[in-house]
Amino acid sequence: MNALTATSVVLPAPRPAINQGIDINNEMVLNHTAIYENCLAQVTQENTVENALMLL
């Protein structure tokens, strides 16, 4: 049986974020932000493999 050897991979540096000109006062943006913050607020240290949190 052949043994596998690990090789190190060097990844390039991430590109800087592009200013997309998003209007933070737009109703759709505010709604999306509220949904995201609600989902993020549900994540706690109690969420483990045995007590997983699923967001759909």
PDB file of N, CA and C in Angstrom:
ATOM      1  N   MET A   1       0.850  -1.174   0.000  1.00  0.00           N
ATOM      2  CA  MET A   1       0.000   0.000   0.000  1.00  0.00           C
ATOM      3  C   MET A   1       0.897   1.239   0.000  1.00  0.00           C
ATOM      4  N   ASN A   2       0.575   2.220  -0.805  1.00  0.00           N
ATOM      5  CA  ASN A   2       1.371   3.444  -0.895  1.00  0.00           C
ATOM      6  C   ASN A   2       1.031   4.385   0.246  1.00  0.00           C
ATOM      7  N   ALA A   3       2.050   4.995   0.812  1.00  0.00           N
ATOM      8  CA  ALA A   3       1.847   5.959   1.894  1.00  0.00           C
ATOM      9  C   ALA A   3       1.695   7.356   1.299  1.00  0.00           C
ATOM     10  N   LEU A   4       0.756   8.108   1.826  1.00  0.00           N
ATOM     11  CA  LEU A   4       0.553   9.481   1.388  1.00  0.00           C
ATOM     12  C   LEU A   4       1.425  10.410   2.212  1.00  0.00           C
ATOM     13  N   THR A   5       2.008  11.385   1.548  1.00  0.00           N
ATOM     14  CA  THR A   5       2.807  12.366   2.263  1.00  0.00           C
ATOM     15  C   THR A   5       2.119  13.719   2.169  1.00  0.00           C
ATOM     16  N   ALA A   6       2.193  14.471   3.243  1.00  0.00           N
ATOM     17  CA  ALA A   6       1.570  15.798   3.285  1.00  0.00           C
ATOM     18  C   ALA A   6       2.513  16.816   2.663  1.00  0.00           C
ATOM     19  N   THR A   7       1.952  17.689   1.846  1.00  0.00           N
ATOM     20  CA  THR A   7       2.733  18.775   1.271  1.00  0.00           C
ATOM     21  C   THR A   7       2.107  20.090   1.703  1.00  0.00           C
ATOM     22  N   SER A   8       2.956  21.071   1.965  1.00  0.00           N
ATOM     23  CA  SER A   8       2.412  22.356   2.392  1.00  0.00           C
ATOM     24  C   SER A   8       1.992  23.152   1.163  1.00  0.00           C
ATOM     25  N   VAL A   9       0.897  23.857   1.299  1.00  0.00           N
ATOM     26  CA  VAL A   9       0.352  24.660   0.213  1.00  0.00           C
ATOM     27  C   VAL A   9       0.426  26.120   0.626  1.00  0.00           C
ATOM     28  N   VAL A  10       0.973  26.941  -0.239  1.00  0.00           N
ATOM     29  CA  VAL A  10       1.062  28.372   0.033  1.00  0.00           C
ATOM     30  C   VAL A  10      -0.038  29.062  -0.766  1.00  0.00           C
ATOM     31  N   LEU A  11      -0.966  29.670  -0.056  1.00  0.00           N
ATOM     32  CA  LEU A  11      -2.071  30.357  -0.712  1.00  0.00           C
ATOM     33  C   LEU A  11      -1.729  31.825  -0.920  1.00  0.00           C
ATOM     34  N   PRO A  12      -2.261  32.425  -1.992  1.00  0.00           N
ATOM     35  CA  PRO A  12      -2.001  33.854  -2.197  1.00  0.00           C
ATOM     36  C   PRO A  12      -2.749  34.693  -1.167  1.00  0.00           C
ATOM     37  N   ALA A  13      -2.276  35.914  -0.966  1.00  0.00           N
ATOM     38  CA  ALA A  13      -2.950  36.824  -0.028  1.00  0.00           C
ATOM     39  C   ALA A  13      -4.322  37.191  -0.594  1.00  0.00           C
ATOM     40  N   PRO A  14      -5.326  37.354   0.273  1.00  0.00           N
ATOM     41  CA  PRO A  14      -6.657  37.725  -0.225  1.00  0.00           C
ATOM     42  C   PRO A  14      -6.643  39.124  -0.833  1.00  0.00           C
ATOM     43  N   ARG A  15      -7.513  39.318  -1.815  1.00  0.00           N
ATOM     44  CA  ARG A  15      -7.628  40.635  -2.441  1.00  0.00           C
ATOM     45  C   ARG A  15      -8.381  41.574  -1.516  1.00  0.00           C
ATOM     46  N   PRO A  16      -8.071  42.859  -1.577  1.00  0.00           N
ATOM     47  CA  PRO A  16      -8.810  43.815  -0.734  1.00  0.00           C
ATOM     48  C   PRO A  16     -10.269  43.899  -1.171  1.00  0.00           C
ATOM     49  N   ALA A  17     -11.136  44.215  -0.222  1.00  0.00           N
ATOM     50  CA  ALA A  17     -12.564  44.327  -0.524  1.00  0.00           C
ATOM     51  C   ALA A  17     -12.811  45.480  -1.488  1.00  0.00           C
ATOM     52  N   ILE A  18     -13.795  45.292  -2.349  1.00  0.00           N
ATOM     53  CA  ILE A  18     -14.163  46.320  -3.317  1.00  0.00           C
ATOM     54  C   ILE A  18     -15.299  47.143  -2.730  1.00  0.00           C
ATOM     55  N   ASN A  19     -15.182  48.456  -2.800  1.00  0.00           N
ATOM     56  CA  ASN A  19     -16.262  49.325  -2.347  1.00  0.00           C
ATOM     57  C   ASN A  19     -17.397  49.220  -3.357  1.00  0.00           C
ATOM     58  N   GLN A  20     -18.485  48.568  -2.961  1.00  0.00           N
ATOM     59  CA  GLN A  20     -19.589  48.326  -3.877  1.00  0.00           C
ATOM     60  C   GLN A  20     -20.635  49.424  -3.824  1.00  0.00           C
ATOM     61  N   GLY A  21     -20.426  50.419  -2.994  1.00  0.00           N
ATOM     62  CA  GLY A  21     -21.375  51.519  -2.927  1.00  0.00           C
ATOM     63  C   GLY A  21     -22.735  51.096  -2.405  1.00  0.00           C
ATOM     64  N   ILE A  22     -22.766  50.225  -1.407  1.00  0.00           N
ATOM     65  CA  ILE A  22     -24.033  49.748  -0.851  1.00  0.00           C
ATOM     66  C   ILE A  22     -24.636  50.833   0.023  1.00  0.00           C
ATOM     67  N   ASP A  23     -25.898  51.138  -0.226  1.00  0.00           N
ATOM     68  CA  ASP A  23     -26.626  52.140   0.558  1.00  0.00           C
ATOM     69  C   ASP A  23     -27.090  51.478   1.850  1.00  0.00           C
ATOM     70  N   ILE A  24     -26.457  51.819   2.972  1.00  0.00           N
ATOM     71  CA  ILE A  24     -26.777  51.161   4.242  1.00  0.00           C
ATOM     72  C   ILE A  24     -28.144  51.569   4.780  1.00  0.00           C
ATOM     73  N   ASN A  25     -28.790  52.548   4.164  1.00  0.00           N
ATOM     74  CA  ASN A  25     -30.128  52.957   4.589  1.00  0.00           C
ATOM     75  C   ASN A  25     -31.220  52.359   3.714  1.00  0.00           C
ATOM     76  N   ASN A  26     -30.843  51.535   2.741  1.00  0.00           N
ATOM     77  CA  ASN A  26     -31.797  50.883   1.859  1.00  0.00           C
ATOM     78  C   ASN A  26     -32.605  49.865   2.647  1.00  0.00           C
ATOM     79  N   GLU A  27     -33.917  49.797   2.386  1.00  0.00           N
ATOM     80  CA  GLU A  27     -34.803  48.904   3.145  1.00  0.00           C
ATOM     81  C   GLU A  27     -34.383  47.444   3.020  1.00  0.00           C
ATOM     82  N   MET A  28     -33.997  47.016   1.818  1.00  0.00           N
ATOM     83  CA  MET A  28     -33.589  45.623   1.624  1.00  0.00           C
ATOM     84  C   MET A  28     -32.294  45.330   2.389  1.00  0.00           C
ATOM     85  N   VAL A  29     -31.366  46.269   2.384  1.00  0.00           N
ATOM     86  CA  VAL A  29     -30.104  46.091   3.110  1.00  0.00           C
ATOM     87  C   VAL A  29     -30.369  46.018   4.610  1.00  0.00           C
ATOM     88  N   LEU A  30     -31.229  46.892   5.112  1.00  0.00           N
ATOM     89  CA  LEU A  30     -31.567  46.880   6.538  1.00  0.00           C
ATOM     90  C   LEU A  30     -32.235  45.566   6.933  1.00  0.00           C
ATOM     91  N   ASN A  31     -33.129  45.053   6.077  1.00  0.00           N
ATOM     92  CA  ASN A  31     -33.812  43.788   6.352  1.00  0.00           C
ATOM     93  C   ASN A  31     -32.808  42.637   6.378  1.00  0.00           C
ATOM     94  N   HIS A  32     -31.915  42.602   5.401  1.00  0.00           N
ATOM     95  CA  HIS A  32     -30.904  41.549   5.352  1.00  0.00           C
ATOM     96  C   HIS A  32     -29.996  41.612   6.578  1.00  0.00           C
ATOM     97  N   THR A  33     -29.601  42.811   6.963  1.00  0.00           N
ATOM     98  CA  THR A  33     -28.740  42.991   8.131  1.00  0.00           C
ATOM     99  C   THR A  33     -29.434  42.506   9.397  1.00  0.00           C
ATOM    100  N   ALA A  34     -30.730  42.794   9.534  1.00  0.00           N
ATOM    101  CA  ALA A  34     -31.484  42.352  10.709  1.00  0.00           C
ATOM    102  C   ALA A  34     -31.556  40.829  10.761  1.00  0.00           C
ATOM    103  N   ILE A  35     -31.792  40.197   9.612  1.00  0.00           N
ATOM    104  CA  ILE A  35     -31.851  38.727   9.562  1.00  0.00           C
ATOM    105  C   ILE A  35     -30.493  38.139   9.943  1.00  0.00           C
ATOM    106  N   TYR A  36     -29.421  38.689   9.391  1.00  0.00           N
ATOM    107  CA  TYR A  36     -28.074  38.198   9.677  1.00  0.00           C
ATOM    108  C   TYR A  36     -27.733  38.356  11.154  1.00  0.00           C
ATOM    109  N   GLU A  37     -28.038  39.510  11.725  1.00  0.00           N
ATOM    110  CA  GLU A  37     -27.739  39.747  13.140  1.00  0.00           C
ATOM    111  C   GLU A  37     -28.550  38.817  14.034  1.00  0.00           C
ATOM    112  N   ASN A  38     -29.788  38.522  13.655  1.00  0.00           N
ATOM    113  CA  ASN A  38     -30.626  37.594  14.417  1.00  0.00           C
ATOM    114  C   ASN A  38     -30.007  36.197  14.392  1.00  0.00           C
ATOM    115  N   CYS A  39     -29.585  35.751  13.220  1.00  0.00           N
ATOM    116  CA  CYS A  39     -28.958  34.428  13.107  1.00  0.00           C
ATOM    117  C   CYS A  39     -27.661  34.372  13.908  1.00  0.00           C
ATOM    118  N   LEU A  40     -26.859  35.420  13.810  1.00  0.00           N
ATOM    119  CA  LEU A  40     -25.589  35.457  14.527  1.00  0.00           C
ATOM    120  C   LEU A  40     -25.800  35.462  16.037  1.00  0.00           C
ATOM    121  N   ALA A  41     -26.864  36.117  16.505  1.00  0.00           N
ATOM    122  CA  ALA A  41     -27.146  36.188  17.938  1.00  0.00           C
ATOM    123  C   ALA A  41     -27.528  34.820  18.507  1.00  0.00           C
ATOM    124  N   GLN A  42     -27.992  33.904  17.648  1.00  0.00           N
ATOM    125  CA  GLN A  42     -28.393  32.577  18.116  1.00  0.00           C
ATOM    126  C   GLN A  42     -27.207  31.641  18.330  1.00  0.00           C
ATOM    127  N   VAL A  43     -26.054  32.006  17.805  1.00  0.00           N
ATOM    128  CA  VAL A  43     -24.863  31.171  17.943  1.00  0.00           C
ATOM    129  C   VAL A  43     -24.265  31.394  19.327  1.00  0.00           C
ATOM    130  N   THR A  44     -24.121  30.310  20.079  1.00  0.00           N
ATOM    131  CA  THR A  44     -23.556  30.383  21.424  1.00  0.00           C
ATOM    132  C   THR A  44     -22.511  29.287  21.601  1.00  0.00           C
ATOM    133  N   GLN A  45     -21.839  29.283  22.737  1.00  0.00           N
ATOM    134  CA  GLN A  45     -20.848  28.248  23.015  1.00  0.00           C
ATOM    135  C   GLN A  45     -21.502  26.898  23.259  1.00  0.00           C
ATOM    136  N   GLU A  46     -22.807  26.881  23.516  1.00  0.00           N
ATOM    137  CA  GLU A  46     -23.488  25.606  23.723  1.00  0.00           C
ATOM    138  C   GLU A  46     -23.713  24.855  22.413  1.00  0.00           C
ATOM    139  N   ASN A  47     -23.530  25.523  21.273  1.00  0.00           N
ATOM    140  CA  ASN A  47     -23.715  24.864  19.985  1.00  0.00           C
ATOM    141  C   ASN A  47     -22.503  23.992  19.696  1.00  0.00           C
ATOM    142  N   THR A  48     -22.710  22.696  19.818  1.00  0.00           N
ATOM    143  CA  THR A  48     -21.659  21.715  19.574  1.00  0.00           C
ATOM    144  C   THR A  48     -22.174  20.719  18.551  1.00  0.00           C
ATOM    145  N   VAL A  49     -21.383  19.714  18.264  1.00  0.00           N
ATOM    146  CA  VAL A  49     -21.824  18.677  17.332  1.00  0.00           C
ATOM    147  C   VAL A  49     -23.079  17.999  17.862  1.00  0.00           C
ATOM    148  N   GLU A  50     -23.130  17.789  19.173  1.00  0.00           N
ATOM    149  CA  GLU A  50     -24.290  17.136  19.772  1.00  0.00           C
ATOM    150  C   GLU A  50     -25.484  18.082  19.892  1.00  0.00           C
ATOM    151  N   ASN A  51     -25.233  19.383  19.922  1.00  0.00           N
ATOM    152  CA  ASN A  51     -26.294  20.383  20.087  1.00  0.00           C
ATOM    153  C   ASN A  51     -26.139  21.421  18.975  1.00  0.00           C
ATOM    154  N   ALA A  52     -26.306  20.966  17.740  1.00  0.00           N
ATOM    155  CA  ALA A  52     -26.041  21.823  16.583  1.00  0.00           C
ATOM    156  C   ALA A  52     -27.156  22.837  16.364  1.00  0.00           C
ATOM    157  N   LEU A  53     -26.776  23.977  15.822  1.00  0.00           N
ATOM    158  CA  LEU A  53     -27.716  25.027  15.456  1.00  0.00           C
ATOM    159  C   LEU A  53     -27.830  25.026  13.943  1.00  0.00           C
ATOM    160  N   MET A  54     -29.050  24.881  13.432  1.00  0.00           N
ATOM    161  CA  MET A  54     -29.263  24.873  11.986  1.00  0.00           C
ATOM    162  C   MET A  54     -30.087  26.089  11.602  1.00  0.00           C
ATOM    163  N   LEU A  55     -29.554  26.901  10.705  1.00  0.00           N
ATOM    164  CA  LEU A  55     -30.256  28.081  10.210  1.00  0.00           C
ATOM    165  C   LEU A  55     -30.580  27.860   8.746  1.00  0.00           C
ATOM    166  N   LEU A  56     -31.834  27.996   8.412  1.00  0.00           N
ATOM    167  CA  LEU A  56     -32.242  27.815   7.011  1.00  0.00           C
ATOM    168  C   LEU A  56     -32.674  29.120   6.419  1.00  0.00           C
TER     169      LEU A  56
END
